[in-house]
Tab-separated table of C-alpha atoms in Angstrom:
chain	number	residue	atom	x	y	z
O	1	UNK	CA	15.053	130.058	104.895
O	2	UNK	CA	18.170	128.946	102.897
O	3	UNK	CA	18.672	130.047	98.915
O	4	UNK	CA	20.318	128.026	96.557
O	5	UNK	CA	23.352	130.098	95.809
O	6	UNK	CA	26.455	129.415	93.491
O	7	UNK	CA	29.629	128.749	94.917
O	8	UNK	CA	31.621	132.283	95.718
O	9	UNK	CA	35.231	132.432	93.681
O	10	UNK	CA	37.619	134.808	93.889
O	11	UNK	CA	38.431	136.280	97.488
O	12	UNK	CA	41.717	137.962	98.273
O	13	UNK	CA	44.681	136.911	99.992
O	14	UNK	CA	44.929	139.581	102.389
O	15	UNK	CA	42.396	138.836	104.791
O	16	UNK	CA	42.354	141.294	107.957
O	17	UNK	CA	41.452	139.387	111.168
O	18	UNK	CA	38.967	141.506	112.770
O	19	UNK	CA	38.393	141.023	117.177
O	20	UNK	CA	36.558	137.854	117.670
O	21	UNK	CA	32.898	137.269	117.388
O	22	UNK	CA	32.634	133.457	118.877
O	23	UNK	CA	32.587	134.958	122.186
O	24	UNK	CA	34.725	132.578	123.321
O	25	UNK	CA	38.186	132.790	122.557
O	26	UNK	CA	38.453	136.323	121.957
O	27	UNK	CA	41.428	136.160	119.668
O	28	UNK	CA	41.197	137.584	116.280
O	29	UNK	CA	38.413	135.936	114.779
O	30	UNK	CA	38.585	135.183	110.481
O	31	UNK	CA	35.150	135.092	108.843
O	32	UNK	CA	36.472	133.923	104.802
O	33	UNK	CA	33.493	133.973	102.925
O	34	UNK	CA	34.846	131.680	100.387
O	35	UNK	CA	37.395	128.996	100.355
O	36	UNK	CA	39.818	130.758	98.194
O	37	UNK	CA	40.004	133.366	101.170
O	38	UNK	CA	40.172	129.854	103.605
O	39	UNK	CA	43.098	128.734	101.938
O	40	UNK	CA	44.421	132.152	101.474
O	41	UNK	CA	43.857	131.930	105.332
O	42	UNK	CA	45.363	129.059	106.078
O	43	UNK	CA	49.143	129.829	103.628
O	44	UNK	CA	49.405	133.805	104.469
O	45	UNK	CA	48.724	133.458	108.430
O	46	UNK	CA	50.751	136.400	110.142
O	47	UNK	CA	53.903	135.877	111.956
O	48	UNK	CA	53.742	134.008	115.496
O	49	UNK	CA	49.892	133.633	114.223
O	50	UNK	CA	50.357	129.775	113.496
O	51	UNK	CA	47.621	127.258	114.951
O	52	UNK	CA	44.274	127.891	114.172
O	53	UNK	CA	40.907	127.039	116.106
O	54	UNK	CA	37.986	126.751	113.728
O	55	UNK	CA	34.305	127.556	114.581
O	56	UNK	CA	31.201	126.526	113.263
O	57	UNK	CA	28.272	126.933	115.412
O	58	UNK	CA	30.263	126.801	118.865
O	59	UNK	CA	26.736	123.452	119.362
O	60	UNK	CA	30.121	120.659	119.923
O	61	UNK	CA	32.909	122.767	121.555
O	62	UNK	CA	33.200	120.993	124.407
O	63	UNK	CA	34.536	117.617	122.381
O	64	UNK	CA	38.397	116.730	122.918
O	65	UNK	CA	40.660	118.559	124.455
O	66	UNK	CA	41.246	122.222	124.985
O	67	UNK	CA	42.885	123.393	121.997
O	68	UNK	CA	45.057	126.744	122.557
O	69	UNK	CA	45.507	128.967	119.447
O	70	UNK	CA	46.442	131.951	117.907
O	71	UNK	CA	43.547	132.774	115.364
O	72	UNK	CA	40.110	131.464	115.161
O	73	UNK	CA	38.850	130.385	111.494
O	74	UNK	CA	34.807	130.771	112.092
O	75	UNK	CA	32.440	129.273	108.831
O	76	UNK	CA	29.694	131.671	109.479
O	77	UNK	CA	30.180	133.668	106.298
O	78	UNK	CA	30.603	130.196	104.438
O	79	UNK	CA	26.813	129.676	104.180
O	80	UNK	CA	25.624	128.465	100.414
O	81	UNK	CA	24.207	125.859	99.147
O	82	UNK	CA	25.828	125.108	95.878
O	83	UNK	CA	23.856	122.190	94.162
O	84	UNK	CA	20.714	120.374	95.629
O	85	UNK	CA	20.242	118.164	92.769
O	86	UNK	CA	16.532	116.211	93.855
O	87	UNK	CA	16.114	113.219	91.239
O	88	UNK	CA	19.826	111.907	92.768
O	89	UNK	CA	18.809	113.052	95.773
O	90	UNK	CA	21.987	114.875	96.640
O	91	UNK	CA	23.032	118.256	97.867
O	92	UNK	CA	25.978	120.395	98.475
O	93	UNK	CA	26.217	122.854	101.061
O	94	UNK	CA	29.270	124.901	102.476
O	95	UNK	CA	29.905	124.184	106.222
O	96	UNK	CA	28.348	126.959	107.576
O	97	UNK	CA	25.108	126.130	106.415
O	98	UNK	CA	23.008	125.377	109.702
O	99	UNK	CA	21.396	121.564	109.774
O	100	UNK	CA	18.227	123.259	110.689
O	101	UNK	CA	18.236	125.105	107.693
O	102	UNK	CA	18.636	122.977	105.717
O	103	UNK	CA	16.167	120.352	106.718
O	104	UNK	CA	13.675	122.582	105.987
O	105	UNK	CA	15.284	123.304	102.480
O	106	UNK	CA	14.666	119.760	101.934
O	107	UNK	CA	11.570	118.829	102.992
O	108	UNK	CA	10.538	122.018	100.750
O	109	UNK	CA	10.189	118.853	98.391
O	110	UNK	CA	10.093	115.557	100.319
O	111	UNK	CA	13.824	115.070	100.983
O	112	UNK	CA	15.914	115.155	104.145
O	113	UNK	CA	20.228	114.411	104.835
O	114	UNK	CA	19.112	112.488	107.984
O	115	UNK	CA	20.897	115.021	109.864
O	116	UNK	CA	20.492	116.256	113.786
O	117	UNK	CA	17.132	116.156	114.253
O	118	UNK	CA	17.755	118.647	117.292
O	119	UNK	CA	20.411	120.969	116.365
O	120	UNK	CA	20.431	124.079	117.954
O	121	UNK	CA	23.689	126.430	116.327
O	122	UNK	CA	24.259	123.432	114.887
O	123	UNK	CA	25.860	123.479	111.223
O	124	UNK	CA	26.548	120.977	108.883
O	125	UNK	CA	30.587	121.269	108.866
O	126	UNK	CA	30.024	120.712	112.864
O	127	UNK	CA	28.332	117.576	112.317
O	128	UNK	CA	30.776	115.987	109.992
O	129	UNK	CA	33.412	117.513	112.119
O	130	UNK	CA	32.156	115.472	115.551
O	131	UNK	CA	30.790	112.174	113.183
O	132	UNK	CA	26.734	113.515	114.813
O	133	UNK	CA	24.416	110.948	113.087
O	134	UNK	CA	21.343	111.869	115.571
O	135	UNK	CA	18.936	109.378	116.968
O	136	UNK	CA	17.263	107.762	112.778
O	137	UNK	CA	20.981	106.380	113.348
O	138	UNK	CA	19.449	102.754	113.531
O	139	UNK	CA	17.306	102.666	110.418
O	140	UNK	CA	19.772	104.305	108.488
O	141	UNK	CA	23.673	103.643	109.754
O	142	UNK	CA	26.122	106.729	110.616
O	143	UNK	CA	25.711	110.071	108.861
O	144	UNK	CA	29.485	108.709	107.718
O	145	UNK	CA	27.956	106.726	104.996
O	146	UNK	CA	26.024	109.628	103.938
O	147	UNK	CA	28.590	111.915	102.803
O	148	UNK	CA	30.417	111.081	99.380
O	149	UNK	CA	32.634	114.291	98.717
O	150	UNK	CA	34.351	116.988	100.838
O	151	UNK	CA	36.725	119.637	100.354
O	152	UNK	CA	39.307	120.134	102.651
O	153	UNK	CA	41.537	122.695	103.415
O	154	UNK	CA	44.881	121.875	104.672
O	155	UNK	CA	46.441	124.169	107.417
O	156	UNK	CA	49.015	125.236	104.258
O	157	UNK	CA	46.536	126.317	101.971
O	158	UNK	CA	45.893	123.373	100.043
O	159	UNK	CA	42.527	122.237	99.219
O	160	UNK	CA	41.253	118.775	98.347
O	161	UNK	CA	38.691	117.426	96.833
O	162	UNK	CA	37.979	113.596	97.367
O	163	UNK	CA	34.875	111.199	96.965
O	164	UNK	CA	32.040	112.097	94.474
O	165	UNK	CA	28.864	113.156	93.698
O	166	UNK	CA	27.446	110.152	92.694
O	167	UNK	CA	25.785	107.485	95.088
O	168	UNK	CA	28.294	104.869	93.851
O	169	UNK	CA	31.298	106.052	93.589
O	170	UNK	CA	34.552	103.913	94.918
O	171	UNK	CA	38.022	104.981	94.388
O	172	UNK	CA	41.112	106.060	95.916
O	173	UNK	CA	41.257	106.593	99.601
O	174	UNK	CA	38.056	107.322	101.347
O	175	UNK	CA	38.470	110.467	102.761
O	176	UNK	CA	34.949	111.814	103.089
O	177	UNK	CA	35.072	108.791	106.260
O	178	UNK	CA	38.342	109.883	107.090
O	179	UNK	CA	37.427	113.439	107.718
O	180	UNK	CA	34.402	112.401	109.482
O	181	UNK	CA	34.258	112.565	112.776
O	182	UNK	CA	38.150	114.289	113.172
O	183	UNK	CA	37.406	117.443	114.571
O	184	UNK	CA	39.015	119.502	111.958
O	185	UNK	CA	42.037	117.723	112.482
O	186	UNK	CA	42.764	116.907	109.181
O	187	UNK	CA	41.387	120.560	107.832
O	188	UNK	CA	39.008	122.637	107.518
O	189	UNK	CA	35.988	120.745	106.360
O	190	UNK	CA	34.794	123.113	103.605
O	191	UNK	CA	32.125	121.745	101.476
O	192	UNK	CA	30.781	118.205	101.364
O	193	UNK	CA	27.980	116.756	99.276
O	194	UNK	CA	25.629	114.411	101.188
O	195	UNK	CA	23.262	111.520	99.966
O	196	UNK	CA	19.478	112.484	100.491
O	197	UNK	CA	16.781	110.194	101.282
O	198	UNK	CA	12.557	110.877	100.824
O	199	UNK	CA	11.014	111.354	103.782
O	200	UNK	CA	8.412	108.555	104.226
O	201	UNK	CA	4.479	109.364	103.610
O	202	UNK	CA	3.672	108.425	107.235
O	203	UNK	CA	5.311	108.348	110.921
O	204	UNK	CA	4.711	107.989	114.793
O	205	UNK	CA	5.654	107.883	117.486
O	206	UNK	CA	4.105	104.775	120.003
O	207	UNK	CA	4.723	104.512	123.560
O	208	UNK	CA	5.969	101.254	124.950
O	209	UNK	CA	6.876	99.279	128.338
O	210	UNK	CA	10.206	97.154	126.930
O	211	UNK	CA	13.081	98.942	124.225
O	212	UNK	CA	14.280	95.836	123.587
O	213	UNK	CA	10.974	93.633	123.293
O	214	UNK	CA	9.875	96.884	121.155
O	215	UNK	CA	12.916	95.636	118.760
O	216	UNK	CA	12.459	92.210	118.526
O	217	UNK	CA	8.531	93.371	117.524
O	218	UNK	CA	8.926	96.697	114.939
O	219	UNK	CA	10.235	96.126	111.258
O	220	UNK	CA	13.564	98.680	110.919
O	221	UNK	CA	12.279	101.419	112.987
O	222	UNK	CA	13.641	105.174	112.718
O	223	UNK	CA	14.873	104.779	116.643
O	224	UNK	CA	14.085	103.217	119.809
O	225	UNK	CA	14.763	105.760	122.821
O	226	UNK	CA	14.329	105.672	126.203
O	227	UNK	CA	15.090	108.412	128.469
O	228	UNK	CA	13.274	108.657	132.200
O	229	UNK	CA	10.027	109.542	131.435
O	230	UNK	CA	9.864	106.949	128.711
O	231	UNK	CA	10.475	104.609	125.949
O	232	UNK	CA	9.327	105.334	122.160
O	233	UNK	CA	9.268	103.440	119.533
O	234	UNK	CA	9.705	105.991	116.422
O	235	UNK	CA	8.343	104.770	113.340
O	236	UNK	CA	8.156	105.515	108.921
O	237	UNK	CA	7.189	104.226	105.810
O	238	UNK	CA	4.111	103.949	104.441
O	239	UNK	CA	0.421	104.667	106.317
O	240	UNK	CA	0.074	100.792	106.138
O	241	UNK	CA	3.183	99.504	107.188
O	242	UNK	CA	3.450	102.388	110.282
O	243	UNK	CA	-0.232	101.298	111.248
O	244	UNK	CA	1.117	97.887	111.148
O	245	UNK	CA	3.465	98.429	113.603
O	246	UNK	CA	1.801	100.422	116.088
O	247	UNK	CA	-0.655	97.672	116.103
O	248	UNK	CA	1.813	95.442	116.623
O	249	UNK	CA	3.747	97.441	119.037
O	250	UNK	CA	0.171	97.303	121.422
O	251	UNK	CA	0.282	100.670	121.484
O	252	UNK	CA	-1.779	103.675	120.651
O	253	UNK	CA	0.819	105.806	117.898
O	254	UNK	CA	0.903	110.192	117.674
O	255	UNK	CA	0.893	111.069	114.504
O	256	UNK	CA	4.733	112.976	114.053
O	257	UNK	CA	8.223	112.156	115.204
O	258	UNK	CA	7.744	113.503	118.682
O	259	UNK	CA	11.345	113.539	119.568
O	260	UNK	CA	12.552	114.073	122.914
O	261	UNK	CA	15.054	116.558	124.015
O	262	UNK	CA	18.580	115.803	124.971
O	263	UNK	CA	19.488	115.356	128.380
O	264	UNK	CA	20.679	118.643	130.072
O	265	UNK	CA	23.238	119.647	132.781
O	266	UNK	CA	26.712	121.743	133.702
O	267	UNK	CA	28.591	118.027	132.577
O	268	UNK	CA	26.579	115.832	129.030
O	269	UNK	CA	28.541	112.972	128.018
O	270	UNK	CA	28.191	110.153	125.719
O	271	UNK	CA	28.387	106.603	126.935
O	272	UNK	CA	29.375	103.869	124.094
O	273	UNK	CA	28.987	100.321	124.163
O	274	UNK	CA	27.972	97.410	121.783
O	275	UNK	CA	23.906	97.767	121.395
O	276	UNK	CA	23.809	94.517	123.276
O	277	UNK	CA	25.255	96.292	126.321
O	278	UNK	CA	22.970	98.955	126.878
O	279	UNK	CA	20.728	97.560	128.936
O	280	UNK	CA	23.412	97.220	131.353
O	281	UNK	CA	25.156	100.889	131.649
O	282	UNK	CA	21.411	102.392	131.550
O	283	UNK	CA	20.626	100.324	134.710
O	284	UNK	CA	23.481	101.903	136.288
O	285	UNK	CA	23.567	105.560	136.170
O	286	UNK	CA	22.832	107.390	139.075
O	287	UNK	CA	19.524	107.896	139.414
O	288	UNK	CA	19.723	112.308	139.227
O	289	UNK	CA	20.678	112.071	135.895
O	290	UNK	CA	19.326	112.528	132.877
O	291	UNK	CA	19.571	110.363	130.226
O	292	UNK	CA	18.689	109.431	126.546
O	293	UNK	CA	19.219	105.888	125.475
O	294	UNK	CA	20.058	105.027	121.560
O	295	UNK	CA	18.706	100.832	122.211
O	296	UNK	CA	19.604	99.420	118.738
O	297	UNK	CA	22.321	101.694	118.511
O	298	UNK	CA	24.109	101.218	121.388
O	299	UNK	CA	24.397	105.203	123.202
O	300	UNK	CA	22.953	107.407	125.356
O	301	UNK	CA	23.866	110.412	126.261
O	302	UNK	CA	23.771	112.197	129.936
O	303	UNK	CA	23.447	115.402	131.689
O	304	UNK	CA	24.000	116.327	135.231
O	305	UNK	CA	24.175	119.230	137.352
O	306	UNK	CA	26.528	117.633	139.339
O	307	UNK	CA	29.505	114.796	138.863
O	308	UNK	CA	31.734	112.592	141.573
O	309	UNK	CA	34.675	111.698	138.909
O	310	UNK	CA	35.368	108.685	141.247
O	311	UNK	CA	31.191	107.909	140.114
O	312	UNK	CA	32.213	108.677	136.497
O	313	UNK	CA	35.661	106.592	135.547
O	314	UNK	CA	33.348	103.776	137.650
O	315	UNK	CA	31.554	104.171	134.516
O	316	UNK	CA	33.756	104.921	132.081
O	317	UNK	CA	35.699	101.275	132.887
O	318	UNK	CA	32.847	99.571	132.620
O	319	UNK	CA	31.963	101.082	129.056
O	320	UNK	CA	35.416	100.167	127.980
O	321	UNK	CA	35.566	97.204	129.519
O	322	UNK	CA	32.847	96.627	126.962
O	323	UNK	CA	34.837	97.413	124.539
O	324	UNK	CA	32.712	100.653	124.493
O	325	UNK	CA	33.824	104.370	125.697
O	326	UNK	CA	32.720	106.980	127.764
O	327	UNK	CA	32.464	110.611	125.878
O	328	UNK	CA	32.898	114.026	127.556
O	329	UNK	CA	30.232	116.402	125.549
O	330	UNK	CA	30.369	119.459	127.493
O	331	UNK	CA	31.679	120.044	131.686
O	332	UNK	CA	32.662	123.120	133.810
O	333	UNK	CA	36.577	124.029	133.787
O	334	UNK	CA	36.735	122.015	137.111
O	335	UNK	CA	35.267	118.454	135.723
O	336	UNK	CA	37.230	119.594	132.129
O	337	UNK	CA	40.342	119.841	133.611
O	338	UNK	CA	40.978	116.730	136.336
O	339	UNK	CA	38.914	114.025	133.917
O	340	UNK	CA	40.031	112.736	130.587
O	341	UNK	CA	37.355	114.134	127.850
O	342	UNK	CA	38.763	111.031	126.218
O	343	UNK	CA	39.589	107.807	127.983
O	344	UNK	CA	42.073	104.914	126.774
O	345	UNK	CA	43.522	105.991	122.872
O	346	UNK	CA	41.942	103.224	120.765
O	347	UNK	CA	44.723	100.879	119.755
O	348	UNK	CA	44.857	102.311	116.309
O	349	UNK	CA	45.950	105.648	117.544
O	350	UNK	CA	49.521	105.948	115.775
O	351	UNK	CA	47.969	104.972	112.243
O	352	UNK	CA	45.445	108.373	113.075
O	353	UNK	CA	48.342	110.019	114.222
O	354	UNK	CA	50.124	109.533	111.059
O	355	UNK	CA	46.842	109.855	108.713
O	356	UNK	CA	46.144	113.374	110.359
O	357	UNK	CA	50.176	114.653	109.813
O	358	UNK	CA	49.628	114.129	106.547
O	359	UNK	CA	47.273	116.215	105.866
O	360	UNK	CA	48.449	119.257	108.935
O	361	UNK	CA	51.874	118.548	108.554
O	362	UNK	CA	52.913	120.423	112.403
O	363	UNK	CA	49.668	120.241	113.627
O	364	UNK	CA	48.898	124.239	112.935
O	365	UNK	CA	44.268	123.185	113.288
O	366	UNK	CA	42.405	122.023	116.067
O	367	UNK	CA	45.904	121.228	117.547
O	368	UNK	CA	45.347	118.374	120.463
O	369	UNK	CA	41.805	117.918	120.174
O	370	UNK	CA	41.910	114.309	119.310
O	371	UNK	CA	42.445	111.381	121.374
O	372	UNK	CA	46.340	111.310	122.335
O	373	UNK	CA	46.807	114.566	122.006
O	374	UNK	CA	47.083	114.258	117.945
């Protein structure tokens, strides 16, 4: 269980680079304990060591183009809960805090940050950097709406804090939203302030036949998820609300939220389309693939042991023709080296490039990971 600890200060600039501890890169790895140490590392890299890869829990390492780096910066020791204000519905944490441990701590007072429901080794910083919203997005919106303040460490050692630790805050550029989903390209997401929600008094999982019909009946469900095994509506609210909606759906509810497992396989990818187009995408999936479709949101996550690249390309083409995308989440080198992880860059690609370059001149952090190899 996490302990509430004050943010550490101090720390020297001359960090020694230990042998790799991330088990992936084999590169020298730094594990700063404070934001000041992380800034010092950025500003005082050794000669020839000017490309930085940020590593959190490792659960999202397959997203984006491969990154060539000289140094790995691990957030494993940036693991403090800096401030928790239950009455204000806010919590301030460092990037290396594990999502699972944070949610357990918040649940002790009936609160949640609405972070991914089955995070594994995922960290808060990783969830923000990849913009993984979790399955309750249909009810509560995307994760970017829950990030109130961010502290970034830029590639030249600047520490930039933007936003505010209040729910209503609109001043200047919305850097927290820009940083969300940036995959670290704007700098190390070192600390964040998150908006919290009360945990519903009651919750239930209700099996249904049709997700589309369920969306017409249920009022603001937490999620409507379909897998190969079936479809379920996830409800939260007062006991009366939950029982009433379950009755309207015409099924016997199971108390609690029995979330399905993530699709597994050597190849994992996400197809994102307008919600109204999701059924066509799901029905066109290879029958040998496993999937989890978020109806009402417009996203299906797919897992497969093997894929045909031509079939994958056709699926991407269908998604992009609908205004969507196909994003690779994880794949062996035989697939990753032959299939673009992002697909067609968005029309805003040059604007994104200029914004990233403002924060990381020369592109030293996670260089080339984003669409268009930003």
